[in-house]
Amino acid sequence: MRDEHRDANRRNWDERARVHARSEYYDLDGFAKDTRRTWLHPIEPLELGDVTGKSLCHLQCHLGVETLSWARLGAARVVGLDFSPDAVASARSLADRCGLADRARFVEADVHDAVDALEGESPFDVVYVSLGAICWIPSITRWAGIARALLRPGGVLYVREMHPMLNAVYEREGQLVVTEPYFERTEPLRSDDGETYTEGRPKLENATSYEWSYGLGEIVTALLDVGMTIELLHEHRDAECQPLASMVEGPAGRWRLPPETADRLPLTFSLRARRGL
């Protein structure tokens, strides 16, 4: 990643973090007050399994709501890492407000520096990656190696992400049209839209950002190439945000395509992979 890409993305995500921390979408006050609330899709605890007593690292953790959710589900120690100082500050504050600061730590570092930044914390039982993370990585092979290096032997990587096909599709006049790359490319896609996904879709002043695309097969292959064993790979019809105008809101604020197009496009995927002993 060139410095210009990293710097633009950091400015973009610092501003996003400030907007998101005040949003009803994340509702940090409500999350802090309700000790039973988690910011996880119901499928995630089922697919990852019981985390009681385990250590967990959340890469690109943003505001830390998912990180702290795993602590609420019993993880003995959770560590979130993000390159945005504004996001990390919000996550640390949220951990204090939730009464979880003794089991949760948030580290400000680029994900590419995670192995060094977390040297005193790793290895982990679980490395977790949530929605909207992989598209900011310029090399999926390098990312896979970082995830593996943070795991203890026998440890598990669990990913729940936006589906690469969804990232390649736009909606025009009610039709789903492939307009963006699906497969990996060296150069990133530049966006100057500056719109974020919380209520009202506010526009950011730091609008420019850079993203990279990866096919699902390329993600799987990158993990196999670093010696991980794929245990689970599922594609899903719902997401927590509304990237396409025709999507309709369902239970618990999750979005789906309308029934007549629901089977045409996967919206998210989940993957579990294990490091060998």
Short mmCIF file of C-alpha atoms in Angstrom, two decimals, residues 9-23 26 28 61-64 82-91 196-198 204 206:
data_model
loop_
_atom_site.label_atom_id
_atom_site.label_comp_id
_atom_site.label_asym_id
_atom_site.label_seq_id
_atom_site.Cartn_x
_atom_site.Cartn_y
_atom_site.Cartn_z
CA ASN A 9 -7.99 5.92 4.04
CA ARG A 10 -6.95 6.95 7.54
CA ARG A 11 -8.41 10.43 7.11
CA ASN A 12 -11.58 8.87 5.72
CA TRP A 13 -11.92 6.39 8.59
CA ASP A 14 -11.06 8.90 11.30
CA GLU A 15 -13.99 10.99 10.11
CA ARG A 16 -16.21 7.92 9.76
CA ALA A 17 -15.34 6.89 13.33
CA ARG A 18 -16.46 10.27 14.67
CA VAL A 19 -19.71 10.13 12.68
CA HIS A 20 -20.38 6.49 13.58
CA ALA A 21 -19.73 7.00 17.29
CA ARG A 22 -22.57 9.56 17.40
CA SER A 23 -24.97 7.54 15.24
CA TYR A 26 -24.25 1.95 16.41
CA LEU A 28 -23.05 3.12 21.73
CA CYS A 61 -12.03 -3.51 14.90
CA HIS A 62 -13.42 0.03 14.24
CA LEU A 63 -15.48 1.11 17.31
CA GLY A 64 -14.99 -2.22 19.08
CA ASP A 82 -7.37 -0.53 14.16
CA PHE A 83 -5.29 2.10 12.36
CA SER A 84 -7.69 4.95 13.17
CA PRO A 85 -6.85 6.79 16.41
CA ASP A 86 -10.41 8.13 16.55
CA ALA A 87 -11.86 4.63 16.29
CA VAL A 88 -9.49 3.25 18.93
CA ALA A 89 -10.30 6.12 21.31
CA SER A 90 -14.02 5.39 20.95
CA ALA A 91 -13.43 1.66 21.48
CA THR A 196 -21.07 6.40 4.84
CA TYR A 197 -23.66 3.81 5.81
CA THR A 198 -25.19 5.15 9.03
CA LEU A 204 -17.79 13.00 4.60
CA ASN A 206 -12.55 13.39 3.63
#
